[in-house]
Coordinates of C-alpha atoms in Angstrom, one line a residue:
P1 CA 109.3 113.9 112.2
T2 CA 106.7 115.6 114.3
S3 CA 108.1 118.9 113.4
T4 CA 111.0 120.3 111.4
G5 CA 110.8 123.7 113.0
G6 CA 109.7 125.3 109.7
S7 CA 106.3 126.4 108.4
S8 CA 103.7 123.9 107.1
I9 CA 103.8 123.1 103.4
V10 CA 100.8 124.8 101.6
D11 CA 101.8 124.5 98.0
F12 CA 103.9 122.2 95.7
I13 CA 105.6 123.5 92.6
V14 CA 106.1 121.1 89.7
D15 CA 108.5 122.4 87.0
L16 CA 108.8 120.7 83.6
D17 CA 111.7 121.1 81.2
T18 CA 113.3 119.0 78.6
S19 CA 116.8 120.0 79.8
P20 CA 118.1 118.4 83.1
T21 CA 119.4 121.9 84.0
F22 CA 116.0 123.6 83.5
R23 CA 117.6 126.1 81.2
S24 CA 115.9 125.5 77.8
N25 CA 113.6 128.5 78.2
A26 CA 115.9 131.4 79.2
L27 CA 116.7 129.9 82.6
N28 CA 113.0 129.2 83.2
P29 CA 111.2 125.8 83.1
L30 CA 109.0 125.2 80.0
L31 CA 106.0 124.6 82.3
S32 CA 105.4 125.3 86.0
Y33 CA 102.3 124.1 88.0
V34 CA 101.4 125.1 91.5
A35 CA 99.3 122.6 93.4
S36 CA 98.0 123.3 96.9
V37 CA 98.0 120.7 99.6
G38 CA 94.2 120.6 99.3
D39 CA 94.6 119.6 95.6
A40 CA 96.8 116.7 96.6
D41 CA 94.6 115.4 99.4
T42 CA 92.6 112.4 98.3
S43 CA 91.0 111.6 101.6
A44 CA 87.2 111.1 101.6
G45 CA 86.6 112.4 105.2
T46 CA 87.8 112.0 108.7
V47 CA 87.1 110.0 111.8
S48 CA 84.9 112.2 114.1
S49 CA 85.1 109.8 117.0
A50 CA 86.3 106.3 117.8
Y51 CA 86.6 104.0 120.8
P52 CA 90.1 102.3 120.4
N53 CA 90.4 101.5 124.1
H54 CA 86.8 100.4 124.9
T55 CA 86.3 97.3 126.9
D56 CA 83.6 96.1 124.5
I57 CA 85.2 94.6 121.3
Q58 CA 82.3 95.8 119.1
F59 CA 83.0 99.4 120.2
R60 CA 86.8 99.0 119.4
K61 CA 85.7 98.1 115.8
R62 CA 83.5 101.2 115.5
I63 CA 84.2 104.6 114.1
M64 CA 82.0 107.6 113.5
I65 CA 82.8 109.5 110.2
S66 CA 82.6 113.2 109.7
D67 CA 80.4 113.2 106.6
I68 CA 77.2 111.2 106.6
S69 CA 76.8 111.7 102.8
L70 CA 79.6 109.2 102.3
T71 CA 77.2 106.4 103.4
S72 CA 74.0 107.9 102.1
S73 CA 75.5 108.3 98.6
G74 CA 77.0 104.8 98.6
T75 CA 80.6 106.0 98.5
I76 CA 81.2 104.0 101.6
S77 CA 79.1 100.8 101.9
I78 CA 79.3 97.4 103.4
G79 CA 82.5 95.8 101.9
T80 CA 84.2 99.1 101.2
E81 CA 88.0 98.9 101.8
L82 CA 89.3 101.8 103.9
L83 CA 92.8 103.0 104.8
I84 CA 92.8 105.0 108.1
D85 CA 95.9 105.9 110.1
G86 CA 98.0 103.5 108.1
Q87 CA 95.6 100.6 109.0
Y88 CA 93.6 98.6 106.4
F89 CA 89.9 97.8 107.1
V90 CA 86.8 96.6 105.5
V91 CA 83.4 98.0 106.4
D92 CA 81.3 95.2 108.0
I93 CA 78.2 97.1 109.2
I94 CA 76.8 100.6 108.8
N95 CA 74.4 101.8 111.6
E96 CA 74.9 98.8 113.8
N97 CA 72.1 98.7 116.5
G98 CA 70.9 102.2 115.4
C99 CA 74.2 104.0 116.1
G100 CA 73.7 106.2 113.0
E101 CA 74.4 106.4 109.3
D102 CA 77.8 107.9 110.1
C103 CA 78.6 104.9 112.3
L104 CA 80.8 102.2 110.7
T105 CA 81.7 98.8 112.2
L106 CA 85.0 97.6 110.8
N107 CA 86.3 94.1 110.3
S108 CA 89.0 94.5 113.0
D109 CA 89.8 96.7 116.0
Y110 CA 90.5 100.3 115.1
T111 CA 93.6 101.4 117.1
G112 CA 94.2 104.8 115.5
S113 CA 93.3 108.4 116.6
S114 CA 90.1 108.9 118.5
S115 CA 89.3 111.8 116.1
G116 CA 90.7 113.6 113.1
A117 CA 92.3 110.7 111.2
K118 CA 91.9 110.9 107.5
I119 CA 89.9 108.2 105.7
Y120 CA 90.9 107.0 102.3
I121 CA 88.7 104.8 100.1
G122 CA 90.4 101.6 99.0
H123 CA 93.8 100.4 99.9
D124 CA 95.6 102.1 97.0
T125 CA 95.6 105.8 97.8
K126 CA 97.8 107.0 94.9

């Protein structure tokens, strides 16, 4: 759902115990770990701008990424598989026609959010 009416989740608590009732350690789990949402986020960056409704097909395939170091370091290169807004893509071109090192041309039209969508490297994000 868009909203549950409650506060946003900021932490996850993982409790470990050998007893299914979590009572083997005086009513406390044997181990408890708190992970923040940031610890669980495996995204590499975000889409800073995109043109999903552009009349030019090349622009519909183009996104700008928030972090230029992703291309300069080789984390994202030609052939890299990406998962963005639930859509699967392969990077076809970087800096097409001089649009910038943060400019990616994908193998198919990007129809997601114009900005802010998280970018995951590869198609397996687990």
